[in-house]
mmCIF file of C-alpha atoms and ligand atoms in Angstrom:
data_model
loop_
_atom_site.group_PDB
_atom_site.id
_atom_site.type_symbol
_atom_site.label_atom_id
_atom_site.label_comp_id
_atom_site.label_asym_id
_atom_site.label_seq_id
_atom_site.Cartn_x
_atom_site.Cartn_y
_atom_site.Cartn_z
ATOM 1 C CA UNK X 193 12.978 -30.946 -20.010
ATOM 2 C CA UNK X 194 12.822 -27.307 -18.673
ATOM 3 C CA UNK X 195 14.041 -27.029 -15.282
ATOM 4 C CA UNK X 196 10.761 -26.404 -13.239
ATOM 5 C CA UNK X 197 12.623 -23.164 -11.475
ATOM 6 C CA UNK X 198 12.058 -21.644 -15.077
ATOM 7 C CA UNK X 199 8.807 -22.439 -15.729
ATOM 8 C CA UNK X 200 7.613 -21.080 -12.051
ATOM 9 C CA UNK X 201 9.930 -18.185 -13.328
ATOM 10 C CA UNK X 202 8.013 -17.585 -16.342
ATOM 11 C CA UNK X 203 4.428 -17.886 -14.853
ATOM 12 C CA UNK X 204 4.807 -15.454 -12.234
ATOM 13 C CA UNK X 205 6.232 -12.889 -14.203
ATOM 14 C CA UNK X 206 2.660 -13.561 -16.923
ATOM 15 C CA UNK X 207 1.285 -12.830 -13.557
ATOM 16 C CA UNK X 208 2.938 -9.553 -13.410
ATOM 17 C CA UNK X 209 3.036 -8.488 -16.900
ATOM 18 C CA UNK X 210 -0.339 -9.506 -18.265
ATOM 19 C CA UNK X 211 -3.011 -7.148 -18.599
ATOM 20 C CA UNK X 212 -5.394 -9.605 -17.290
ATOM 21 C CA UNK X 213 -4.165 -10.121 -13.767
ATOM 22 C CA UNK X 214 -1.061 -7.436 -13.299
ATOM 23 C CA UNK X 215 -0.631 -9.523 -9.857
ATOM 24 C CA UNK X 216 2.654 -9.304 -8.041
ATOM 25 C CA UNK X 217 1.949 -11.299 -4.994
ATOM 26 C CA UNK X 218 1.425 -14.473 -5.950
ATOM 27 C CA UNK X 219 3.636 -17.544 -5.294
ATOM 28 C CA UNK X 220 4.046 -20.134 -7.590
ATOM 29 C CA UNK X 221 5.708 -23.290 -6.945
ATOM 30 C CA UNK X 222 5.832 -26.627 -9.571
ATOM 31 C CA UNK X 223 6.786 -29.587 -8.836
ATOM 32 C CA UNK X 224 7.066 -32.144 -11.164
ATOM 33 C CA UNK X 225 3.963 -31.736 -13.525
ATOM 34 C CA UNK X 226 2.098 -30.049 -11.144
ATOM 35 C CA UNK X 227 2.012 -25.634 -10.560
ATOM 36 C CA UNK X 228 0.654 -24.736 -7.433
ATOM 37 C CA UNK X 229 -0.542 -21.238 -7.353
ATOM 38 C CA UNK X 230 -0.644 -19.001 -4.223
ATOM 39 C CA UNK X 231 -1.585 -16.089 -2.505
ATOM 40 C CA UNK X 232 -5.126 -13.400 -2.467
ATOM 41 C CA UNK X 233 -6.903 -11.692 -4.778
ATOM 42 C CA UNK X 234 -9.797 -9.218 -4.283
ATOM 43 C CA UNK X 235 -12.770 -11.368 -6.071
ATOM 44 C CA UNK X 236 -13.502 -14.721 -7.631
ATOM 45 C CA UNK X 237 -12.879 -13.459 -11.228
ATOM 46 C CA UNK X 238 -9.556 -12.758 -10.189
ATOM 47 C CA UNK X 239 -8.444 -16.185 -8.772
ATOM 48 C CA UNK X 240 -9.676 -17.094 -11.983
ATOM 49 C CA UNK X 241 -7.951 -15.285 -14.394
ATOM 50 C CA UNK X 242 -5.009 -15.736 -12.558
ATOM 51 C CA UNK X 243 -5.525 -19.928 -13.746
ATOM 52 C CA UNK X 244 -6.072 -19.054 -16.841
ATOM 53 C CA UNK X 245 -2.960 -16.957 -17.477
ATOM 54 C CA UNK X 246 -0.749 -19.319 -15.571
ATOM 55 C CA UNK X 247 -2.188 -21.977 -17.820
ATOM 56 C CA UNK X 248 -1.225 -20.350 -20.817
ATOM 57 C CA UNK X 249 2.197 -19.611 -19.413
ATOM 58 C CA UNK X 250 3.001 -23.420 -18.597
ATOM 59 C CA UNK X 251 1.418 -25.466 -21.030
ATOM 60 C CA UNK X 252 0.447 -29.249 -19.778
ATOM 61 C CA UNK X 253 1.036 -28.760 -15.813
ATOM 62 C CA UNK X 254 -1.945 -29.611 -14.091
ATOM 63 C CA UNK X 255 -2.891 -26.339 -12.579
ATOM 64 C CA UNK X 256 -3.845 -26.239 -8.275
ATOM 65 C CA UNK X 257 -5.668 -22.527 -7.494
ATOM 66 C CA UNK X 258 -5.175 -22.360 -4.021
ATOM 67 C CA UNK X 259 -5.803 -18.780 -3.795
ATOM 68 C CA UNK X 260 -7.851 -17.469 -1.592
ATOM 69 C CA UNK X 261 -10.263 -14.618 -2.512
ATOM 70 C CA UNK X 262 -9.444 -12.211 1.077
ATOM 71 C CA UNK X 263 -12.544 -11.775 2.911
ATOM 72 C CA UNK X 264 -13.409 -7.845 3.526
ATOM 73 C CA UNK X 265 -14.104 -7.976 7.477
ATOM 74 C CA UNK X 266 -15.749 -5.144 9.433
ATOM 75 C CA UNK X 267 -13.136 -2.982 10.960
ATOM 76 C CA UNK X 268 -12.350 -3.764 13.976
ATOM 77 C CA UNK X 269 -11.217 -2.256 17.642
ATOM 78 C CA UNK X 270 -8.649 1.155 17.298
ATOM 79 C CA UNK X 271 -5.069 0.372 18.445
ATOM 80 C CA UNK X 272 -3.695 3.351 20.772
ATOM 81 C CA UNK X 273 -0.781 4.786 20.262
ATOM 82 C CA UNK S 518 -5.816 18.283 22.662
ATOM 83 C CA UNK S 519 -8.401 15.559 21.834
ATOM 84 C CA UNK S 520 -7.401 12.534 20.707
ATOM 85 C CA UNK S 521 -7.286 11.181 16.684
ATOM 86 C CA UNK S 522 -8.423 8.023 15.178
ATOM 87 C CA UNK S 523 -6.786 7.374 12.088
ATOM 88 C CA UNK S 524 -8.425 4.951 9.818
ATOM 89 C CA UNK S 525 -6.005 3.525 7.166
ATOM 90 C CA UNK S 526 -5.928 1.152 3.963
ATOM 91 C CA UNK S 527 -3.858 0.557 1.194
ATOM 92 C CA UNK S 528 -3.650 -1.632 -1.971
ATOM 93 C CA UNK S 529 -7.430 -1.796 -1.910
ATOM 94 C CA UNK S 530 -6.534 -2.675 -6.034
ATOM 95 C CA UNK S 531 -10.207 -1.543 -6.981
ATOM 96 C CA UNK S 532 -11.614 -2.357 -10.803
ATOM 97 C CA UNK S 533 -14.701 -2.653 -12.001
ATOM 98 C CA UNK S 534 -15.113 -6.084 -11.191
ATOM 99 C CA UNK S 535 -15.121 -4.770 -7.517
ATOM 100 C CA UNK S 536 -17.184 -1.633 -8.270
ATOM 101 C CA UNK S 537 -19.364 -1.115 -4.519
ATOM 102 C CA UNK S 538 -17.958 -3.249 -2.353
ATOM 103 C CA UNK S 539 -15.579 -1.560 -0.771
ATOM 104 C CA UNK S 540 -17.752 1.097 -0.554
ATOM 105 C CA UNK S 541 -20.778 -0.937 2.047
ATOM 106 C CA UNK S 542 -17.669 -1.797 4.170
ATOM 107 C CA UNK S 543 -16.715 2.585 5.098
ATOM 108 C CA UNK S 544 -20.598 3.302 6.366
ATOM 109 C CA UNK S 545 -20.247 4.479 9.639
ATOM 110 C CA UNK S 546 -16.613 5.232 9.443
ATOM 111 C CA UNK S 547 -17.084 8.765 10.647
ATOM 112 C CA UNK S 548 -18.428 7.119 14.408
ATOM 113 C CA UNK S 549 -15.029 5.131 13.978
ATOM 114 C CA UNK S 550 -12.234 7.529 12.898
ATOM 115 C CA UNK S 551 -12.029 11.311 12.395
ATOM 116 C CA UNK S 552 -10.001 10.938 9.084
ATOM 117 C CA UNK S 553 -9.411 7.904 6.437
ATOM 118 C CA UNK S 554 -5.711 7.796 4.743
ATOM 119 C CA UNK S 555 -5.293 5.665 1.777
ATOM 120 C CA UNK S 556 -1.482 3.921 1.603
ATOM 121 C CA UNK S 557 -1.499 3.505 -2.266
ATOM 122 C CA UNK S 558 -2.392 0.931 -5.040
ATOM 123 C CA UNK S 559 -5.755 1.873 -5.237
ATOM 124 C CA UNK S 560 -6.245 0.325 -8.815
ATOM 125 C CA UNK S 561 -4.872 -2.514 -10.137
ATOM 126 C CA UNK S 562 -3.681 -1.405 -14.052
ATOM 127 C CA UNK S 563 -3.748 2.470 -13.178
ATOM 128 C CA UNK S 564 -5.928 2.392 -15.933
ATOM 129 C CA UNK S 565 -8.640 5.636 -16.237
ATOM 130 C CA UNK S 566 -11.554 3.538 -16.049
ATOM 131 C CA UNK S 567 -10.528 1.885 -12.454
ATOM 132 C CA UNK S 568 -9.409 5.617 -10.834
ATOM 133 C CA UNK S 569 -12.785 6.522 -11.651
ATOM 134 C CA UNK S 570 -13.920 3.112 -9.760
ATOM 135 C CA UNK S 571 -11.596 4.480 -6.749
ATOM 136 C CA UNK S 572 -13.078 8.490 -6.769
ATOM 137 C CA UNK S 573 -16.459 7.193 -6.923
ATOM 138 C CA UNK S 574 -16.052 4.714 -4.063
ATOM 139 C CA UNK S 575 -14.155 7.090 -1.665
ATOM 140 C CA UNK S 576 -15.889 10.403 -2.644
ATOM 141 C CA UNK S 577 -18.277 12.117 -0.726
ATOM 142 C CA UNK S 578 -17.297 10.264 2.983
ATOM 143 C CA UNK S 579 -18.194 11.700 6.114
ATOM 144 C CA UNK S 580 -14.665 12.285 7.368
ATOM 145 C CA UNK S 581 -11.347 13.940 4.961
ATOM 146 C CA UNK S 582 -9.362 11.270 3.221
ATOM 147 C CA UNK S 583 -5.836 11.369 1.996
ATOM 148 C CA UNK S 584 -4.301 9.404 -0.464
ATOM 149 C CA UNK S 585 -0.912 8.781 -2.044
ATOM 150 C CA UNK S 586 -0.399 6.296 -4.932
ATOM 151 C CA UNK S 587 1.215 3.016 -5.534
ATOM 152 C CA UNK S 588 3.191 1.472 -8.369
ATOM 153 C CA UNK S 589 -0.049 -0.431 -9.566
ATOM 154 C CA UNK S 590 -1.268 3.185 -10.047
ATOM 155 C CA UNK S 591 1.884 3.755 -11.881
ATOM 156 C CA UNK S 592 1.532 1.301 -14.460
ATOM 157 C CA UNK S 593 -0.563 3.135 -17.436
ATOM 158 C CA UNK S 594 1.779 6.275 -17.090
ATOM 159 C CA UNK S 595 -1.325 8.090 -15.953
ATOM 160 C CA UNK S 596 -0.467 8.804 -12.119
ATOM 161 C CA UNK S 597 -1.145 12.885 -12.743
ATOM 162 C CA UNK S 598 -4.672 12.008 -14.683
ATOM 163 C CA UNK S 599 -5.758 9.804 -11.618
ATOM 164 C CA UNK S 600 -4.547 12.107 -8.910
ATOM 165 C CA UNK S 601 -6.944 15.002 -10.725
ATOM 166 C CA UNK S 602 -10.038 12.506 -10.778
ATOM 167 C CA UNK S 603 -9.644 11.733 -7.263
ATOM 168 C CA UNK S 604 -8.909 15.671 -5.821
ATOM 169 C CA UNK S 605 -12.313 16.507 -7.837
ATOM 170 C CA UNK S 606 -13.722 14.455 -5.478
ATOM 171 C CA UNK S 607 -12.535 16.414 -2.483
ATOM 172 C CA UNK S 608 -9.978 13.583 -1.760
ATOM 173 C CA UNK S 609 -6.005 15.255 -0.801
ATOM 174 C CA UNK S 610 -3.525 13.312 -2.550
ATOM 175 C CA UNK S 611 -0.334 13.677 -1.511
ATOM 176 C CA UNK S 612 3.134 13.754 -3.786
ATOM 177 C CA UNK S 613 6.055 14.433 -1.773
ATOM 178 C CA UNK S 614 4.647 16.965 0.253
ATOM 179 C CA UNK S 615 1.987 17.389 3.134
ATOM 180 C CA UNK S 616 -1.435 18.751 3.742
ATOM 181 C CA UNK S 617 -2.454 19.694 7.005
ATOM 182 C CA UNK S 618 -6.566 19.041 7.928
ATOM 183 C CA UNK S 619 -8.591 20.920 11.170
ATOM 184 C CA UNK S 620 -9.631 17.814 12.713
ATOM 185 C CA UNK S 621 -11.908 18.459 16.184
ATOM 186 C CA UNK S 622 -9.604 21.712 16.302
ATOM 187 C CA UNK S 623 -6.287 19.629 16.029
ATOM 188 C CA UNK S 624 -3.987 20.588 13.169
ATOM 189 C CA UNK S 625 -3.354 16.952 11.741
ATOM 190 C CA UNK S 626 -0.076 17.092 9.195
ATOM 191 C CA UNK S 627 -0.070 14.390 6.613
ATOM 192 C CA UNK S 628 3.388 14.191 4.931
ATOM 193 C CA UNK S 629 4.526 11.458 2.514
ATOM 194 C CA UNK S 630 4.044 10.113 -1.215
ATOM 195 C CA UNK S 631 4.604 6.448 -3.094
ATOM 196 C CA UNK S 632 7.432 6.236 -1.357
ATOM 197 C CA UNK S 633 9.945 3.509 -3.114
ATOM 198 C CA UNK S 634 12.023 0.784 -2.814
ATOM 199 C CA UNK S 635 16.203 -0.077 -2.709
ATOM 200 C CA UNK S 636 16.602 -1.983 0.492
ATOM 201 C CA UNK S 637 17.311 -1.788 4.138
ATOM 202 C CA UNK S 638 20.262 -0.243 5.755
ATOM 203 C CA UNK S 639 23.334 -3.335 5.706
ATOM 204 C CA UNK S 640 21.817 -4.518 2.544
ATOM 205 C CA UNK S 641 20.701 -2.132 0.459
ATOM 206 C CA UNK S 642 21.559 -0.770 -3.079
ATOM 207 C CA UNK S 643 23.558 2.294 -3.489
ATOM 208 C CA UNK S 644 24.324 5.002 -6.105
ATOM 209 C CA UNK S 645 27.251 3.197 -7.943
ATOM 210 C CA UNK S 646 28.145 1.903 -11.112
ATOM 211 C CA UNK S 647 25.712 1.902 -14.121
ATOM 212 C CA UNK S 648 23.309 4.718 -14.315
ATOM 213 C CA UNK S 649 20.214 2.140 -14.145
ATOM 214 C CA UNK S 650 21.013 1.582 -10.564
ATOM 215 C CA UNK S 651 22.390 4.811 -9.897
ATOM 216 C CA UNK S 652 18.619 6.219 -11.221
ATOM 217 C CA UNK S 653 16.694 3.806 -9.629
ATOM 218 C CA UNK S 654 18.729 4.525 -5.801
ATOM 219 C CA UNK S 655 18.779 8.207 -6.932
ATOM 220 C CA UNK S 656 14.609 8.217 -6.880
ATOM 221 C CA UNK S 657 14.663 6.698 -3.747
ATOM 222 C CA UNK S 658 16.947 9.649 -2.298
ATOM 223 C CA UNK S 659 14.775 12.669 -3.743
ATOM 224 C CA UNK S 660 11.833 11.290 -2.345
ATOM 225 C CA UNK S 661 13.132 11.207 0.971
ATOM 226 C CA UNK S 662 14.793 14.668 0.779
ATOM 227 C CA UNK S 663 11.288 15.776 -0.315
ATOM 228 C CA UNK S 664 9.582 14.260 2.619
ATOM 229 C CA UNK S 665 12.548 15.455 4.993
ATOM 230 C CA UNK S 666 11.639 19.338 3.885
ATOM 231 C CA UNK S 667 7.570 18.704 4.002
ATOM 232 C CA UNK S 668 8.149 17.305 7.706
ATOM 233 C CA UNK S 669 10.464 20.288 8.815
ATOM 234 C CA UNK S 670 8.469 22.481 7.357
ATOM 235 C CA UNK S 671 5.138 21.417 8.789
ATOM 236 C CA UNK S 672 3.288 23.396 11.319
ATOM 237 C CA UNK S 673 1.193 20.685 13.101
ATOM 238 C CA UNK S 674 -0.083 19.021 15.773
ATOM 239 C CA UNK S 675 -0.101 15.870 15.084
ATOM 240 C CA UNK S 676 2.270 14.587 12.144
ATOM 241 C CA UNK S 677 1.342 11.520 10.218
ATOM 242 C CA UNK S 678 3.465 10.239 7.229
ATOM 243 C CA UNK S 679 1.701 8.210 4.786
ATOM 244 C CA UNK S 680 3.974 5.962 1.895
ATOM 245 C CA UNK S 681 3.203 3.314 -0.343
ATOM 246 C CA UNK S 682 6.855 1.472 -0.118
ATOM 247 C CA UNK S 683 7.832 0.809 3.428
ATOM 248 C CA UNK S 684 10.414 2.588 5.417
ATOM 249 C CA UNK S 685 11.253 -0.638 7.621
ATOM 250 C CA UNK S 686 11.503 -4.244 7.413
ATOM 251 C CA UNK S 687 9.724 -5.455 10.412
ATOM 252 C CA UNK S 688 6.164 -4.876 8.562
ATOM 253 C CA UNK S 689 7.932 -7.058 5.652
ATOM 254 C CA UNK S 690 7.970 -10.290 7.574
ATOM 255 C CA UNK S 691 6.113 -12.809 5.631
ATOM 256 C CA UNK S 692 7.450 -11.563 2.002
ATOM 257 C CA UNK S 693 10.537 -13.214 0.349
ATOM 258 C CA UNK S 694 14.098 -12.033 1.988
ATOM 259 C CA UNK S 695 14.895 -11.601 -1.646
ATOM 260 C CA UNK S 696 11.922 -9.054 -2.940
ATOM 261 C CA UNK S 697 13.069 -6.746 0.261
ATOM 262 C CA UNK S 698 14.789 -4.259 -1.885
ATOM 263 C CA UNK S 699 11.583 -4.078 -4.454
ATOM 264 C CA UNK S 700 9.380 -3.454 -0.851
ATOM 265 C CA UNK S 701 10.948 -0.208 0.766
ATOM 266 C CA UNK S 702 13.953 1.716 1.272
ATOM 267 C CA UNK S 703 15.714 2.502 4.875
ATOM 268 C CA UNK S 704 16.264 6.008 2.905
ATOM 269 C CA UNK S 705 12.407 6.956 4.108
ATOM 270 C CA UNK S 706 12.602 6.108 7.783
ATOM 271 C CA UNK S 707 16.009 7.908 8.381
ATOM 272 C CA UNK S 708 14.010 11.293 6.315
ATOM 273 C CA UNK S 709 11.268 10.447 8.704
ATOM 274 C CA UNK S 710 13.358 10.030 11.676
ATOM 275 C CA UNK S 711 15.456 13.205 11.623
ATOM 276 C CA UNK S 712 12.597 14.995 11.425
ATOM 277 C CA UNK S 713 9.950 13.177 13.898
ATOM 278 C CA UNK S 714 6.460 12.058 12.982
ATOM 279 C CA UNK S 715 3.822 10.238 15.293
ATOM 280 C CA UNK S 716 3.446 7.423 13.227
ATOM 281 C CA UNK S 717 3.864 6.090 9.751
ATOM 282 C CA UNK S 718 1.896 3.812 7.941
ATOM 283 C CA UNK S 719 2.556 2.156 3.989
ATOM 284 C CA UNK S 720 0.939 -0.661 1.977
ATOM 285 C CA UNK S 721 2.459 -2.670 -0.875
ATOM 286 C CA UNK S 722 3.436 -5.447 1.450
ATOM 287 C CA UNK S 723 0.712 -7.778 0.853
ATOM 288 C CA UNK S 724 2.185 -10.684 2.479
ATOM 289 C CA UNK S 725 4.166 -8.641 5.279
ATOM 290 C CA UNK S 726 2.627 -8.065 9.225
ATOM 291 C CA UNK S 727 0.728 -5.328 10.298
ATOM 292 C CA UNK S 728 3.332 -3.877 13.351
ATOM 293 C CA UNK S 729 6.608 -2.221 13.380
ATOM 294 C CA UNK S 730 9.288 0.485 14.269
ATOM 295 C CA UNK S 731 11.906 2.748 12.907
ATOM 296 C CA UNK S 732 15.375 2.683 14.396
ATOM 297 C CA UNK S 733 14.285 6.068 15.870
ATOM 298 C CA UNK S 734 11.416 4.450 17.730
ATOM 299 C CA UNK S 735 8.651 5.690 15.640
ATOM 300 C CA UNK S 736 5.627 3.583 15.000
ATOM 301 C CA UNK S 737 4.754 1.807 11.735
ATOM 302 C CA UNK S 738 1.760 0.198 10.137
ATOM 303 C CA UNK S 739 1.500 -1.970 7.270
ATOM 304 C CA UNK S 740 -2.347 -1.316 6.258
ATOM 305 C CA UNK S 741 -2.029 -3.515 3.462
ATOM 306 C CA UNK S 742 -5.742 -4.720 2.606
ATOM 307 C CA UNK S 743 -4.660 -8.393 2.805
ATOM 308 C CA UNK S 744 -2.933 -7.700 6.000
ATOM 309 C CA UNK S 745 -5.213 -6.157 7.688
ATOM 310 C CA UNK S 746 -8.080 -8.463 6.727
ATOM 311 C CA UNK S 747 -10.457 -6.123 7.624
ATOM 312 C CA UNK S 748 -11.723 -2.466 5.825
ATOM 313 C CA UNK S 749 -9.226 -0.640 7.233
ATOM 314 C CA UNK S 750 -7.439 -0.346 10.840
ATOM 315 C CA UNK S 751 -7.999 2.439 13.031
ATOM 316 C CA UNK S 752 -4.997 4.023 14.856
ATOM 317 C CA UNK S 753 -5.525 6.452 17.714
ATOM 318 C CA UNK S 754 -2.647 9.245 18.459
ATOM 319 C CA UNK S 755 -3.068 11.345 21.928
ATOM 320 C CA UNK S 756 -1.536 11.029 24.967
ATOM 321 C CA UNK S 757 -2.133 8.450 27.330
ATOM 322 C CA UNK S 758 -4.536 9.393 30.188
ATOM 323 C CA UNK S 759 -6.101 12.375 28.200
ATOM 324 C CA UNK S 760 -9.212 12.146 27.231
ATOM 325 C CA UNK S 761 -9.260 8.215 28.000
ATOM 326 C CA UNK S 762 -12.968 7.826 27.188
ATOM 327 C CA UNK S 763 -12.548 8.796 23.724
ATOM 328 C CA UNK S 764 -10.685 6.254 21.880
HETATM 329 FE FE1 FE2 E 1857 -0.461 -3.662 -3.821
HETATM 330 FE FE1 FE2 E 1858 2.380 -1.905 -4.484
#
């Protein structure tokens, strides 16, 4: 069996490379057949295609999208300087 | 002098999928901040289609905005092409050098470019051995000879240096010890250092903190969108005391 450092090796860099997600920041962890994915995106399609490609990347591990989509807030209060 | 309020924001990653919505977040910036500086990765492929995405969303603000790029807006070799879309817009995007904007009758200097990575001073690559790493340390040094010049040869006010890659690693706390050297380069805050700024502010950290400092005691800001959690922060340079109702 592939050591699961590989297989977390190979999904994040489909992350990186493919042209659907191009996402560098995402953290990907299995453990034993389970991949646990990571991190924020801008919108929901994102998170998504970020599934799907890691999916592709690591056949038969049950796939767990905890990213979150990051939430836009009003700007808030100047810092001085 | 009259106090500045710098809004910043970087690695907004903006694609069609996210067309307008950054957009409804900047109304009203110009009762906020005097000025709105963009800290790179404004797409996420580089691609044509998305710059056009980010000159549409930032065009036509109430208040100047500056811009440098990131290595997303790297990817599609078409860093020139974007720049041009996004200065037809009236948006300053800066390469290694510095533009300097009348703001309320202060002469605000923006110096500063992508910026790039090779590590942190201790622990750090260096130009040695084959000529991959010698060109990838060697990028890192032009940049910040580049930036070294703009800031001695700037006639401003205030001075403001704007990077993608981060000059310290205090705003990288969060990321993985081991991507450090793919995050910033100690080569931009010694540039920035010998020459003074007011404050320096990058993205491309998007799992590193907001606050930190050169070894030279200048101030640093990580205005990563997912940092930041909110549009964009809002920095305020004057002295304290003057003008205290202001900011
Ligand atoms: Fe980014
Ligand atoms: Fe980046």
């Amino acid at each position: 069996m592939e050591a699961p450092q590989y297989v977390a090796a190979r999904v994040q860099s489909a992350l990186a490379e493919d042209d659907r997600t191009h996402e560098l920041g995402v953290r990907v962890d299995v453990r034993g057949d389970q991949l646990f994915l990571r991190g924020q995106v801008g919108c929901e399609e994102r998170r998504e295609l970020i599934a799907d490609v890691a999916g592709e990347a690591a056949p038969g591990l049950v796939v767990h999208n905890e990213i979150s989509v990051v939430d836009v807030r009003e700007p808030g209060g100047e810092e001085r300087l | 002098m009259s106090q500045l309020r710098i809004a910043a924001v970087g690695d907004v990653h903006l694609g069609e999928d996210l067309r307008g919505r950054y957009r409804s977040r900047l109304s009203g910036i110009e009762e906020k901040a005097d000025v709105l500086l963009l800290a790179g990765d404004l797409t996420r492929h580089g691609t044509l289609e998305e710059g056009k995405v980010v000159a549409e969303e930032f065009r036509d603000l109430p208040v100047p905005v500056v811009a440098v790029l990131g290595n997303h807006d790297h990817h599609s070799d078409k860093p020139a092409e974007i720049a041009a879309m996004l200065k037809d817009e009236g948006i300053s995007v800066l390469h290694d050098d510095s533009v300097v904007l009348d703001v309320k009758g202060v002469r605000l200097g923006v110096v500063g470019g992508k910026g790039f990575g090779g590590g942190f001073a201790g622990k750090c690559a260096s130009e040695f051995g084959e000529p991959e790493i010698k060109a990838f340390v060697n990028h890192t040094k032009r940049i910040a000879d580049r930036w070294r010049v703009a800031l001695k040869e700037l006639q401003a006010d205030r001075r403001v240096v704007l990077s993608h890659y981060s000059p310290v690693n205090d705003t990288l706390a969060g990321e993985p010890l081991e991507i450090y050297p793919f995050l910033g380069s100690y080569l931009l805050a010694e540039a920035v250092d010998s020459e003074g700024a007011d404050l320096i502010l990058h993205g491309h950290a998007h799992m590193g903190t907001e606050k930190g400092l050169t070894p030279g005691g200048i101030r640093v800001r990580n205005v990563a969108l997912p940092v930041l959690g909110r549009a964009y922060g809002v920095y305020c340079l004057g002295e304290h005391g003057e003008d205290p109702d202001h900011c």
